[in-house]
């Protein structure tokens, strides 16, 4: 009898026992959409999860459901990526046995509004820059030195097709995602003499809570973004993240643009 089956029988478990791989993925913004889907994907593969979020109940609920569904260990890190001090303290306080992070997925991010650059809301602009650019850089700076020291690691940044070209009303959001591309490219150059890999994933339209957040809770307006086209799902992006993470060590998936079949670019979408 296989060891996993014996274990399951001895412990009366209802799901198959999975040998621990001791591989660890750290995902920011893991409480929704693409981040949560990545957490599910890596959990399915038996990885340990370090999950970041800023809503305590939602974060705990996410952690509990993944750990009970997939039998993986989960460590939660409650902080807002814009709070540099809180992020640094939380990451520094990760228990020793969790510190060997194999993959960091810098996913926390958002768009706010669809306003013109010269008349938009400064608060929205600042939140996008602080989250998508400065937050990502903060977490990168906290995690990557350990990867370099251990000679092992992979950073997967969630960029966007929006970083390839500006679209109407998306000026600042697009600029933050262009920055994610440049930060990814720069980091890849800085790490080229190490085994640490850097990937920039650039999704197009993915149906998550993204547009509800962009339109400040206006669900009807958010739903219209995905009308007449079959959009991507968080799981589609998680599949690509997993592909990059599980590629052989000498293979670095540097950048991937992932679009729905009827989307051709940030501005060309064919709707029925
Ligand atoms: P969701 O709104 O579903 O998820 C965003 C996640 O980021 C949430 O968990 C959210 O937490 C978290 N988050 C936002 N701000 C912060 C913060 N300051 N600190 C910590 N966590 C934060 O959207 P998506 O899953 O779609 O977005 C994930 C990433 O994918 C973003 O970077 C987005 O720009 C990018 N992206 C999305 C696309 C899409 O079409 N959906 C396409 C291309 C890229 P909370 O609920 O607390 O706000
Ligand atoms: C999100 C995709 O096209 O709504 O990054 O900007 S888009």
PDB file of N, CA and C in Angstrom, residues 102-104 106 136 140 144 147-148 153-158 180-192 194-201 244-245 249 251-256:
ATOM      1  N   UNK A 102      10.313  30.504  -1.653  1.00  0.00           N
ATOM      2  CA  UNK A 102      10.767  30.093  -2.988  1.00  0.00           C
ATOM      3  C   UNK A 102      10.221  31.022  -4.066  1.00  0.00           C
ATOM      4  N   UNK A 103       8.954  31.402  -3.917  1.00  0.00           N
ATOM      5  CA  UNK A 103       8.317  32.254  -4.931  1.00  0.00           C
ATOM      6  C   UNK A 103       7.569  33.392  -4.240  1.00  0.00           C
ATOM      7  N   UNK A 104       7.807  34.599  -4.725  1.00  0.00           N
ATOM      8  CA  UNK A 104       7.042  35.765  -4.263  1.00  0.00           C
ATOM      9  C   UNK A 104       6.137  36.199  -5.414  1.00  0.00           C
ATOM     10  N   UNK A 106       3.987  39.203  -6.354  1.00  0.00           N
ATOM     11  CA  UNK A 106       3.595  40.588  -6.068  1.00  0.00           C
ATOM     12  C   UNK A 106       2.319  40.872  -6.844  1.00  0.00           C
ATOM     13  N   UNK A 136       4.740  47.278  -4.134  1.00  0.00           N
ATOM     14  CA  UNK A 136       5.442  46.148  -4.782  1.00  0.00           C
ATOM     15  C   UNK A 136       6.947  46.230  -4.499  1.00  0.00           C
ATOM     16  N   UNK A 140       9.295  43.559  -2.450  1.00  0.00           N
ATOM     17  CA  UNK A 140      10.460  43.024  -3.176  1.00  0.00           C
ATOM     18  C   UNK A 140      11.730  43.231  -2.351  1.00  0.00           C
ATOM     19  N   UNK A 144      13.625  39.729  -1.451  1.00  0.00           N
ATOM     20  CA  UNK A 144      14.646  39.277  -2.418  1.00  0.00           C
ATOM     21  C   UNK A 144      16.045  39.078  -1.810  1.00  0.00           C
ATOM     22  N   UNK A 147      16.419  35.578  -0.823  1.00  0.00           N
ATOM     23  CA  UNK A 147      16.501  34.659  -1.982  1.00  0.00           C
ATOM     24  C   UNK A 147      17.926  34.639  -2.521  1.00  0.00           C
ATOM     25  N   UNK A 148      18.524  35.818  -2.608  1.00  0.00           N
ATOM     26  CA  UNK A 148      19.899  35.913  -3.138  1.00  0.00           C
ATOM     27  C   UNK A 148      20.850  35.159  -2.200  1.00  0.00           C
ATOM     28  N   UNK A 153      15.176  31.333  -5.764  1.00  0.00           N
ATOM     29  CA  UNK A 153      13.995  32.181  -5.628  1.00  0.00           C
ATOM     30  C   UNK A 153      13.431  32.620  -6.961  1.00  0.00           C
ATOM     31  N   UNK A 154      12.226  33.175  -6.899  1.00  0.00           N
ATOM     32  CA  UNK A 154      11.515  33.571  -8.115  1.00  0.00           C
ATOM     33  C   UNK A 154      10.520  34.655  -7.724  1.00  0.00           C
ATOM     34  N   UNK A 155      10.556  35.752  -8.438  1.00  0.00           N
ATOM     35  CA  UNK A 155       9.602  36.846  -8.189  1.00  0.00           C
ATOM     36  C   UNK A 155       8.672  36.901  -9.394  1.00  0.00           C
ATOM     37  N   UNK A 156       7.369  36.786  -9.128  1.00  0.00           N
ATOM     38  CA  UNK A 156       6.378  36.903 -10.206  1.00  0.00           C
ATOM     39  C   UNK A 156       5.568  38.175  -9.937  1.00  0.00           C
ATOM     40  N   UNK A 157       5.768  39.165 -10.779  1.00  0.00           N
ATOM     41  CA  UNK A 157       5.020  40.414 -10.628  1.00  0.00           C
ATOM     42  C   UNK A 157       3.773  40.378 -11.499  1.00  0.00           C
ATOM     43  N   UNK A 158       2.669  40.857 -10.944  1.00  0.00           N
ATOM     44  CA  UNK A 158       1.447  40.943 -11.752  1.00  0.00           C
ATOM     45  C   UNK A 158       1.387  42.347 -12.353  1.00  0.00           C
ATOM     46  N   UNK A 180       5.708  48.616 -13.277  1.00  0.00           N
ATOM     47  CA  UNK A 180       5.896  47.209 -12.869  1.00  0.00           C
ATOM     48  C   UNK A 180       6.751  46.479 -13.912  1.00  0.00           C
ATOM     49  N   UNK A 181       6.503  46.778 -15.179  1.00  0.00           N
ATOM     50  CA  UNK A 181       7.340  46.155 -16.233  1.00  0.00           C
ATOM     51  C   UNK A 181       8.801  46.579 -16.072  1.00  0.00           C
ATOM     52  N   UNK A 182       9.018  47.867 -15.871  1.00  0.00           N
ATOM     53  CA  UNK A 182      10.401  48.360 -15.773  1.00  0.00           C
ATOM     54  C   UNK A 182      11.080  47.849 -14.508  1.00  0.00           C
ATOM     55  N   UNK A 183      10.328  47.803 -13.408  1.00  0.00           N
ATOM     56  CA  UNK A 183      10.910  47.261 -12.163  1.00  0.00           C
ATOM     57  C   UNK A 183      11.256  45.777 -12.336  1.00  0.00           C
ATOM     58  N   UNK A 184      10.414  45.049 -13.064  1.00  0.00           N
ATOM     59  CA  UNK A 184      10.678  43.624 -13.313  1.00  0.00           C
ATOM     60  C   UNK A 184      11.939  43.473 -14.170  1.00  0.00           C
ATOM     61  N   UNK A 185      12.015  44.270 -15.239  1.00  0.00           N
ATOM     62  CA  UNK A 185      13.187  44.193 -16.126  1.00  0.00           C
ATOM     63  C   UNK A 185      14.466  44.562 -15.372  1.00  0.00           C
ATOM     64  N   UNK A 186      14.380  45.618 -14.573  1.00  0.00           N
ATOM     65  CA  UNK A 186      15.561  46.068 -13.817  1.00  0.00           C
ATOM     66  C   UNK A 186      16.011  45.029 -12.808  1.00  0.00           C
ATOM     67  N   UNK A 187      15.038  44.432 -12.135  1.00  0.00           N
ATOM     68  CA  UNK A 187      15.374  43.406 -11.129  1.00  0.00           C
ATOM     69  C   UNK A 187      16.013  42.194 -11.804  1.00  0.00           C
ATOM     70  N   UNK A 188      15.473  41.842 -12.992  1.00  0.00           N
ATOM     71  CA  UNK A 188      16.025  40.692 -13.726  1.00  0.00           C
ATOM     72  C   UNK A 188      17.489  40.955 -14.099  1.00  0.00           C
ATOM     73  N   UNK A 189      17.778  42.194 -14.464  1.00  0.00           N
ATOM     74  CA  UNK A 189      19.168  42.565 -14.792  1.00  0.00           C
ATOM     75  C   UNK A 189      20.028  42.474 -13.522  1.00  0.00           C
ATOM     76  N   UNK A 190      19.499  43.037 -12.433  1.00  0.00           N
ATOM     77  CA  UNK A 190      20.275  43.051 -11.173  1.00  0.00           C
ATOM     78  C   UNK A 190      20.529  41.644 -10.633  1.00  0.00           C
ATOM     79  N   UNK A 191      19.648  40.697 -11.003  1.00  0.00           N
ATOM     80  CA  UNK A 191      19.776  39.329 -10.464  1.00  0.00           C
ATOM     81  C   UNK A 191      20.361  38.343 -11.479  1.00  0.00           C
ATOM     82  N   UNK A 192      20.805  38.872 -12.610  1.00  0.00           N
ATOM     83  CA  UNK A 192      21.252  37.964 -13.686  1.00  0.00           C
ATOM     84  C   UNK A 192      22.452  37.108 -13.262  1.00  0.00           C
ATOM     85  N   UNK A 194      22.668  35.673 -10.432  1.00  0.00           N
ATOM     86  CA  UNK A 194      22.179  34.770  -9.375  1.00  0.00           C
ATOM     87  C   UNK A 194      21.187  33.785 -10.008  1.00  0.00           C
ATOM     88  N   UNK A 195      20.805  32.731  -9.253  1.00  0.00           N
ATOM     89  CA  UNK A 195      19.798  31.808  -9.815  1.00  0.00           C
ATOM     90  C   UNK A 195      18.361  32.314  -9.635  1.00  0.00           C
ATOM     91  N   UNK A 196      18.195  33.530  -9.121  1.00  0.00           N
ATOM     92  CA  UNK A 196      16.836  34.038  -8.840  1.00  0.00           C
ATOM     93  C   UNK A 196      16.199  34.559 -10.129  1.00  0.00           C
ATOM     94  N   UNK A 197      14.946  34.111 -10.384  1.00  0.00           N
ATOM     95  CA  UNK A 197      14.270  34.444 -11.648  1.00  0.00           C
ATOM     96  C   UNK A 197      13.212  35.532 -11.430  1.00  0.00           C
ATOM     97  N   UNK A 198      12.932  36.272 -12.498  1.00  0.00           N
ATOM     98  CA  UNK A 198      11.914  37.332 -12.421  1.00  0.00           C
ATOM     99  C   UNK A 198      10.961  37.209 -13.606  1.00  0.00           C
ATOM    100  N   UNK A 199       9.672  37.217 -13.303  1.00  0.00           N
ATOM    101  CA  UNK A 199       8.631  37.092 -14.335  1.00  0.00           C
ATOM    102  C   UNK A 199       7.651  38.248 -14.205  1.00  0.00           C
ATOM    103  N   UNK A 200       7.299  38.849 -15.320  1.00  0.00           N
ATOM    104  CA  UNK A 200       6.231  39.857 -15.322  1.00  0.00           C
ATOM    105  C   UNK A 200       5.050  39.299 -16.107  1.00  0.00           C
ATOM    106  N   UNK A 201       3.924  39.063 -15.413  1.00  0.00           N
ATOM    107  CA  UNK A 201       2.706  38.579 -16.083  1.00  0.00           C
ATOM    108  C   UNK A 201       1.831  39.776 -16.417  1.00  0.00           C
ATOM    109  N   UNK A 244       5.230  29.252 -14.963  1.00  0.00           N
ATOM    110  CA  UNK A 244       6.521  29.956 -14.815  1.00  0.00           C
ATOM    111  C   UNK A 244       7.282  29.420 -13.604  1.00  0.00           C
ATOM    112  N   UNK A 245       6.564  29.213 -12.507  1.00  0.00           N
ATOM    113  CA  UNK A 245       7.226  28.774 -11.258  1.00  0.00           C
ATOM    114  C   UNK A 245       7.755  27.350 -11.362  1.00  0.00           C
ATOM    115  N   UNK A 249      14.910  24.928 -13.722  1.00  0.00           N
ATOM    116  CA  UNK A 249      15.663  26.036 -13.123  1.00  0.00           C
ATOM    117  C   UNK A 249      16.401  26.920 -14.120  1.00  0.00           C
ATOM    118  N   UNK A 251      15.294  27.822 -16.941  1.00  0.00           N
ATOM    119  CA  UNK A 251      14.330  28.527 -17.804  1.00  0.00           C
ATOM    120  C   UNK A 251      13.696  29.681 -17.028  1.00  0.00           C
ATOM    121  N   UNK A 252      13.828  30.872 -17.558  1.00  0.00           N
ATOM    122  CA  UNK A 252      13.239  32.051 -16.926  1.00  0.00           C
ATOM    123  C   UNK A 252      12.153  32.611 -17.844  1.00  0.00           C
ATOM    124  N   UNK A 253      10.899  32.451 -17.435  1.00  0.00           N
ATOM    125  CA  UNK A 253       9.802  33.032 -18.223  1.00  0.00           C
ATOM    126  C   UNK A 253       9.806  34.517 -17.860  1.00  0.00           C
ATOM    127  N   UNK A 254      10.356  35.338 -18.728  1.00  0.00           N
ATOM    128  CA  UNK A 254      10.590  36.740 -18.375  1.00  0.00           C
ATOM    129  C   UNK A 254       9.305  37.556 -18.381  1.00  0.00           C
ATOM    130  N   UNK A 255       8.497  37.356 -19.408  1.00  0.00           N
ATOM    131  CA  UNK A 255       7.280  38.170 -19.517  1.00  0.00           C
ATOM    132  C   UNK A 255       6.215  37.410 -20.309  1.00  0.00           C
ATOM    133  N   UNK A 256       4.959  37.512 -19.849  1.00  0.00           N
ATOM    134  CA  UNK A 256       3.863  36.865 -20.601  1.00  0.00           C
ATOM    135  C   UNK A 256       2.670  37.818 -20.680  1.00  0.00           C
TER     136      UNK A 256
END
